[in-house]
Coordinates of C-alpha atoms in Angstrom, one line a residue:
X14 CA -21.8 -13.4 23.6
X15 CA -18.4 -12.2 23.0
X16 CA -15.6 -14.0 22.4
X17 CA -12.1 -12.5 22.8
X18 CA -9.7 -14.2 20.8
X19 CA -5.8 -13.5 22.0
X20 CA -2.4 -14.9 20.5
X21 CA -0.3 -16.2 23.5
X22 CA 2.9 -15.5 21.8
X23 CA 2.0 -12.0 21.0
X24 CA 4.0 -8.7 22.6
X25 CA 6.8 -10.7 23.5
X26 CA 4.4 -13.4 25.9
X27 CA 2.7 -11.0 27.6
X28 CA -0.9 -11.0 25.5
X29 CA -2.9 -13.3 27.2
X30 CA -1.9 -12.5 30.6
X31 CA -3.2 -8.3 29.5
X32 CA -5.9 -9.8 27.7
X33 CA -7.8 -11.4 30.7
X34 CA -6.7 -8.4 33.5
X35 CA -8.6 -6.6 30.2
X36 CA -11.8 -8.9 30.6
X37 CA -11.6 -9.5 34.5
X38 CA -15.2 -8.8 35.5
X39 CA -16.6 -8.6 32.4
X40 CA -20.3 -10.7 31.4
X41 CA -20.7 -12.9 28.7
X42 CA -17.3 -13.3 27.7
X43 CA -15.5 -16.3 26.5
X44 CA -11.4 -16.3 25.7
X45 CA -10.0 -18.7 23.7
X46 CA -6.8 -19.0 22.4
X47 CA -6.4 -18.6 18.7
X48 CA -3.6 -21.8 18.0
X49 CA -6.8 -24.4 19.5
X50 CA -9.1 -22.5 16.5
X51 CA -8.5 -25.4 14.0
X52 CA -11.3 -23.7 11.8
X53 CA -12.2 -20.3 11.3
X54 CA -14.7 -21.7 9.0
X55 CA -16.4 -23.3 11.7
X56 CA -16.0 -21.0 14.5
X57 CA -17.8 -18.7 12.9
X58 CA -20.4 -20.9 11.2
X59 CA -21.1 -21.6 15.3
X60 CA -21.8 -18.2 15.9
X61 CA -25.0 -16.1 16.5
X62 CA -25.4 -13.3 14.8
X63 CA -25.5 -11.0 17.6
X64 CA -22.3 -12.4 18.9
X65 CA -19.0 -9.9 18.5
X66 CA -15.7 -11.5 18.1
X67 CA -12.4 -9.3 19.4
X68 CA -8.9 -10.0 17.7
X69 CA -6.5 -9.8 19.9
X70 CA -2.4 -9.3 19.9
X71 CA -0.4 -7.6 17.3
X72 CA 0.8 -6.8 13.6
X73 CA 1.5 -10.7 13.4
X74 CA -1.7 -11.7 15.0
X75 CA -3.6 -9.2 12.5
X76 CA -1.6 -11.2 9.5
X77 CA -2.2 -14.6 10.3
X78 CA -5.7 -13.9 11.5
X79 CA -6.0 -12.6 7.9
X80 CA -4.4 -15.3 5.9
X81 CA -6.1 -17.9 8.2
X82 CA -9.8 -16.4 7.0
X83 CA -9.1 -15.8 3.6
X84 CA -12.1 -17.1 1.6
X85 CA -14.3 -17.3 5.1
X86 CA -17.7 -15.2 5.3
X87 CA -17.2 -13.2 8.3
X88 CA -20.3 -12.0 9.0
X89 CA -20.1 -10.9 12.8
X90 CA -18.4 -7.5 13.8
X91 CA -14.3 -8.3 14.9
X92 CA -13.1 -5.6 17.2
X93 CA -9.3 -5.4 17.7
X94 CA -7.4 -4.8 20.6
X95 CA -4.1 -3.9 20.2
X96 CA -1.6 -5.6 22.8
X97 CA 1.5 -6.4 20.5
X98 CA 4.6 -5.7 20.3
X99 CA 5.0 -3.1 17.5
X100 CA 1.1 -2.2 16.9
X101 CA 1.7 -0.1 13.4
X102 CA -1.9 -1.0 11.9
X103 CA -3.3 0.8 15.6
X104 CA -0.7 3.7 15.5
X105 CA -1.8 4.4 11.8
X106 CA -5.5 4.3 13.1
X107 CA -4.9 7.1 16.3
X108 CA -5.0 4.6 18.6
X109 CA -1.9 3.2 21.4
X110 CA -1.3 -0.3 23.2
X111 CA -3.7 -1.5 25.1
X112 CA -6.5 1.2 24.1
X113 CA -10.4 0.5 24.1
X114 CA -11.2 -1.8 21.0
X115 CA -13.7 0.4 20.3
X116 CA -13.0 -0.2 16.4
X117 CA -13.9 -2.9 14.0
X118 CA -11.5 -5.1 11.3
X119 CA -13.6 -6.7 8.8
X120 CA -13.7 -4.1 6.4
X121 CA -9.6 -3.6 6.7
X122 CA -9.5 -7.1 6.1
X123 CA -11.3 -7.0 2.6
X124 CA -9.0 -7.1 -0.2
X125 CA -6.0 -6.8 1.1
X126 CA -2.6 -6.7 -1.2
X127 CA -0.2 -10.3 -1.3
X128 CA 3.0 -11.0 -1.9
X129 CA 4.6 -13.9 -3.5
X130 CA 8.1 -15.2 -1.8
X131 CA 10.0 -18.1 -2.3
X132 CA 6.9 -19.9 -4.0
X133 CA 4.0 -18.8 -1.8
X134 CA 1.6 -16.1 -1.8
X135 CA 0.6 -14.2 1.4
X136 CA -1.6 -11.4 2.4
X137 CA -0.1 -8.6 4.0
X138 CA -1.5 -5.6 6.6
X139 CA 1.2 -3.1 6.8
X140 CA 4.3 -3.5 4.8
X141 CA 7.0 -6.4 3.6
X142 CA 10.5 -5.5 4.7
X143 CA 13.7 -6.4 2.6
X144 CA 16.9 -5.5 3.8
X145 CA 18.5 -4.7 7.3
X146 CA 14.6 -4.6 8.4
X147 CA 14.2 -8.4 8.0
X148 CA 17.5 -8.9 9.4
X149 CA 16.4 -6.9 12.3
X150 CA 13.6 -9.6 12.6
X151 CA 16.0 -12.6 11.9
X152 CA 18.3 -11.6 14.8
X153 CA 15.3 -11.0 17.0
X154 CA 14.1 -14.2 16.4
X155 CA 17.2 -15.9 17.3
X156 CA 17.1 -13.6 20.4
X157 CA 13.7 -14.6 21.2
X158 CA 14.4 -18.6 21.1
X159 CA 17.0 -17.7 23.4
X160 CA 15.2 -16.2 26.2
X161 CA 12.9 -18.8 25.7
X162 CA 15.8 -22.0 25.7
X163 CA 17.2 -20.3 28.9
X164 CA 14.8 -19.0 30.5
X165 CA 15.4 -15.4 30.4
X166 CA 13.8 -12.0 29.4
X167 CA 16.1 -10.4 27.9
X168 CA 14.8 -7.2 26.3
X169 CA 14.6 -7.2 22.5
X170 CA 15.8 -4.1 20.8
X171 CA 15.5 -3.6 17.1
X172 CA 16.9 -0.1 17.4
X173 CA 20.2 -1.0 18.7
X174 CA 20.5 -4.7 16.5
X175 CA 19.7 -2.1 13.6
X176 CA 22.7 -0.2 14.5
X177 CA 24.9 -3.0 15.2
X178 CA 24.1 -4.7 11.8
X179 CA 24.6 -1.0 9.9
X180 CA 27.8 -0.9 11.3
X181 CA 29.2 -4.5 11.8
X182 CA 27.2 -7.0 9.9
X183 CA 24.9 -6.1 7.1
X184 CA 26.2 -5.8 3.6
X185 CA 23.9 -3.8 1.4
X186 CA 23.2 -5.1 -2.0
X187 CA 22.3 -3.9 -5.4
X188 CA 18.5 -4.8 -6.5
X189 CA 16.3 -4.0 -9.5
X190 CA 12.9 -2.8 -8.8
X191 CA 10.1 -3.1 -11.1
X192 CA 7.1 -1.1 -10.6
X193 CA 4.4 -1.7 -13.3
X194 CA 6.4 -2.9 -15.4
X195 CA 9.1 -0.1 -15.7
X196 CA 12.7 -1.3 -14.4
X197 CA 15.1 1.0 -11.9
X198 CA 18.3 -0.6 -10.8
X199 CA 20.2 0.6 -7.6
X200 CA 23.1 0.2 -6.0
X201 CA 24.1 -0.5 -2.4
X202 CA 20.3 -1.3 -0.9
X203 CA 19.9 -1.2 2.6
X204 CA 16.3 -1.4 2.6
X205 CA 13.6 -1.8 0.3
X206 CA 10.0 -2.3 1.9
X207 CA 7.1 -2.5 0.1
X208 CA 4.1 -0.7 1.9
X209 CA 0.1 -1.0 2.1
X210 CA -0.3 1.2 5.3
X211 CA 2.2 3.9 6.6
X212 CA 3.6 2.0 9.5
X213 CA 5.7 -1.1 10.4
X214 CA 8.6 -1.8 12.3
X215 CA 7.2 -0.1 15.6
X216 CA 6.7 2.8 14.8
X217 CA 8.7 3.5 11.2
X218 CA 7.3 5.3 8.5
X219 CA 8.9 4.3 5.0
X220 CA 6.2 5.8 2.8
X221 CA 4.6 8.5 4.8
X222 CA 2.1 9.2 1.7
X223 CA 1.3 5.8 1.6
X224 CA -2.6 5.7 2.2
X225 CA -3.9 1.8 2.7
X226 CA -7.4 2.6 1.4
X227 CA -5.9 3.7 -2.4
X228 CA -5.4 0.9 -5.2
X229 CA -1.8 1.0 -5.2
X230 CA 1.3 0.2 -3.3
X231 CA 4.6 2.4 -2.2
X232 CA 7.9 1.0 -1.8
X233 CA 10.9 3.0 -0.7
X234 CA 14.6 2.4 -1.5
X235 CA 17.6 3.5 0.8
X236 CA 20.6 3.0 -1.4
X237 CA 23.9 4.4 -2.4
X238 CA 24.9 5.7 1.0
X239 CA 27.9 4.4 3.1
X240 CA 27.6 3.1 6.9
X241 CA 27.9 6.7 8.3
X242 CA 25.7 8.3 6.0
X243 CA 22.8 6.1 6.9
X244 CA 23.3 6.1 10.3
X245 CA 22.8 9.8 10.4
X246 CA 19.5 9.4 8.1
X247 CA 18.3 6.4 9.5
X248 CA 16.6 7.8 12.6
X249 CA 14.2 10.4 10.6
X250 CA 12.6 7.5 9.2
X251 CA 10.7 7.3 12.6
X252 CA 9.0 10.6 11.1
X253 CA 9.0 10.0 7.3
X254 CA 11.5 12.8 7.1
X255 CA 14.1 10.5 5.5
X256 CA 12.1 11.5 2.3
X257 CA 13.9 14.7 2.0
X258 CA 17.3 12.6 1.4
X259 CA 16.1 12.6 -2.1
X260 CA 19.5 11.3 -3.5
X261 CA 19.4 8.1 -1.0
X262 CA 15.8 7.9 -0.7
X263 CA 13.7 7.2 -3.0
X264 CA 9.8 6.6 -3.4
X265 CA 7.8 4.8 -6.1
X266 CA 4.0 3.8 -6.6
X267 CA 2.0 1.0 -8.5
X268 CA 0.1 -1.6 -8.9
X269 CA 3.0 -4.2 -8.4
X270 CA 5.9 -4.2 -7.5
X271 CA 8.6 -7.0 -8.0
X272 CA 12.5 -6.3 -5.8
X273 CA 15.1 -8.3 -7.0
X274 CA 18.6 -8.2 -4.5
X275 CA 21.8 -10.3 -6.0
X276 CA 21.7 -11.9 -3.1
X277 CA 19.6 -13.7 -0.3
X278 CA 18.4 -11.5 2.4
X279 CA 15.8 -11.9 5.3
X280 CA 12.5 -10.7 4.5
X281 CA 9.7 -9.5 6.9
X282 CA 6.1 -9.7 6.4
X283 CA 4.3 -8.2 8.9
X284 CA 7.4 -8.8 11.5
X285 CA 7.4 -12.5 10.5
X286 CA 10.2 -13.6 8.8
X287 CA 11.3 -15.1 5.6
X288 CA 14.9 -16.1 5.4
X289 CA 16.8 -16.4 2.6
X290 CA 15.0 -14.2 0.1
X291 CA 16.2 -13.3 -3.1
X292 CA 13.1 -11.2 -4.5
X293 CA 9.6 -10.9 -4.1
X294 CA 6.4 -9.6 -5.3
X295 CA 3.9 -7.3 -3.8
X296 CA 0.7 -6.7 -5.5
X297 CA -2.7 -5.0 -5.2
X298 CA -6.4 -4.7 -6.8
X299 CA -8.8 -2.4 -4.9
X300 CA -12.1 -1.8 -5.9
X301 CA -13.2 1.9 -5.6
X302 CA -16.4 0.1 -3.2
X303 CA -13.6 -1.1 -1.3
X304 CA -11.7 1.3 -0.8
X305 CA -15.0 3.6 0.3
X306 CA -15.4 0.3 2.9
X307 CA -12.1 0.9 4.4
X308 CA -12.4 4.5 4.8
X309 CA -15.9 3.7 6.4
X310 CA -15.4 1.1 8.5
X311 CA -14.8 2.6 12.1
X312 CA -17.6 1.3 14.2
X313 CA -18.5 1.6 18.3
X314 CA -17.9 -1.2 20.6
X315 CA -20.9 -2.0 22.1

């Protein structure tokens, strides 16, 4: 049997409704929605061991799927079809929206990095935004509710609220960033994501060295520019080349990593959001059998 498990909220509603045109005419298949799985425990205690399971939605779904198994013995093969909004842990994989899941999760899954906010520890897949990235999630969030309260479907574009918010209503900051131990301190932060994978923010690549099967962590800091100045660098961060900007951009590796701001900011963890964040702390410890796992792990959907 297998049982394809979708988030209803994922890629902006439309996941369920691409997720069974996906599985029309298909044998032995049974969809169920992932907020009536009260126990991942138990749904997969229930299963046979021939049965596949496939994940389906986007970056969000992948994160809470993960926290929500944490400590669970998944023993069957999860497939993942990507049919969210952003799909960054796909992209970094070769693979688009809405491709064959012809790959499996569990070993991506295995020891993945956490960070600690505001009291609580979470896993993470991709990357934990701070800065004008989790305000891009808190004002899309708002827009979201909106469509939803009146009924509308208006489109949702992070590009353009990115803009707006460089040039009208984000303040940058100045945080200290501590990385193993060793302190920097900058001035006038407009971002400062931490990354396990390359990707996150549909399609943005912060640290484009960043390799999610090593043992450590990147984070990248945009600081010290004005409005203009990052306007005209922000766009090459769809291609890593902000790198080059070496005196705005900057770049640092480790185990953990701990980013203080003076003041709150909205944080994003996998595009969910955290509001009124005042530091956090991203860490990671990666077997070398792990890591092997990870690099390993591609499998075919049969």
């Amino acid at each position: 049997m297998r049982y394809v498990l979708y988030n209803p909220l994922a890629g902006n509603g439309s996941c369920e409704k691409e997720t069974r045109k996906w599985i029309e005419g298909m044998q032995d298949v049974t969809p169920i929605d992932l907020h009536r799985i009260t126990s991942f425990q138990a749904f997969f205690d229930g299963l046979e061991r021939e049965d596949t399971v496939v994940l389906c939605g986007g970056d969000g779904t992948l994160n809470r799927f993960a926290n929500d198994t944490k400590g669970v013995d998944i023993r069957n093969p999860v497939y993942y079809y990507a049919v969210g909004s952003g799909n960054d842990f796909a992209r970094e994989l070769g693979k688009k929206r809405g491709d064959a899941p012809d790959f499996t999760i569990n070993g991506y899954l295995k020891r993945l990095p956490t960070v600690s906010v505001n009291g609580k520890k979470h896993l993470f897949i991709n990357g934990v935004g701070y800065g004008i990235d989790g305000y891009c999630c808190e004002v899309g969030d708002a827009m979201r509710e909106e469509n939803q309260r009146t009924h509308k479907d208006k489109p949702i574009n992070y590009t353009s609220i990115a803009i707006k918010g460089l040039l009208f209503h984000y303040k940058p900051t100045s945080a200290t960033v501590t990385v193993d131990g060793k302190e920097y301190a900058f001035e006038k932060v407009w971002l400062a994501p931490t990354m396990h994978g390359k990707y996150y923010g549909g399609g943005m690549m912060p640290t484009p060295a960043q390799d999610r099967a090593s043992d450590t962590l990147s984070v990248m800091v945009f600081h010290g520019s004005g409005k203009l100045r990052t306007l005209t660098i922000f766009p090459s961060i769809f291609k890593g080349e902000h790198v080059r900007h070496s005196k705005y951009v900057t770049v640092l590796e480790g185990k953990e990593i701990e980013i203080s701001f003076d003041s709150p900011r909205p944080l994003q963890i996998d595009g969910e959001t955290v509001r009124e964040v005042r530091s956090y702390t991203a860490s990671v410890a990666v077997s070398k059998e792990a890591s092997k796992e990870k690099k390993e792990n591609v499998a075919l959907f049969v």
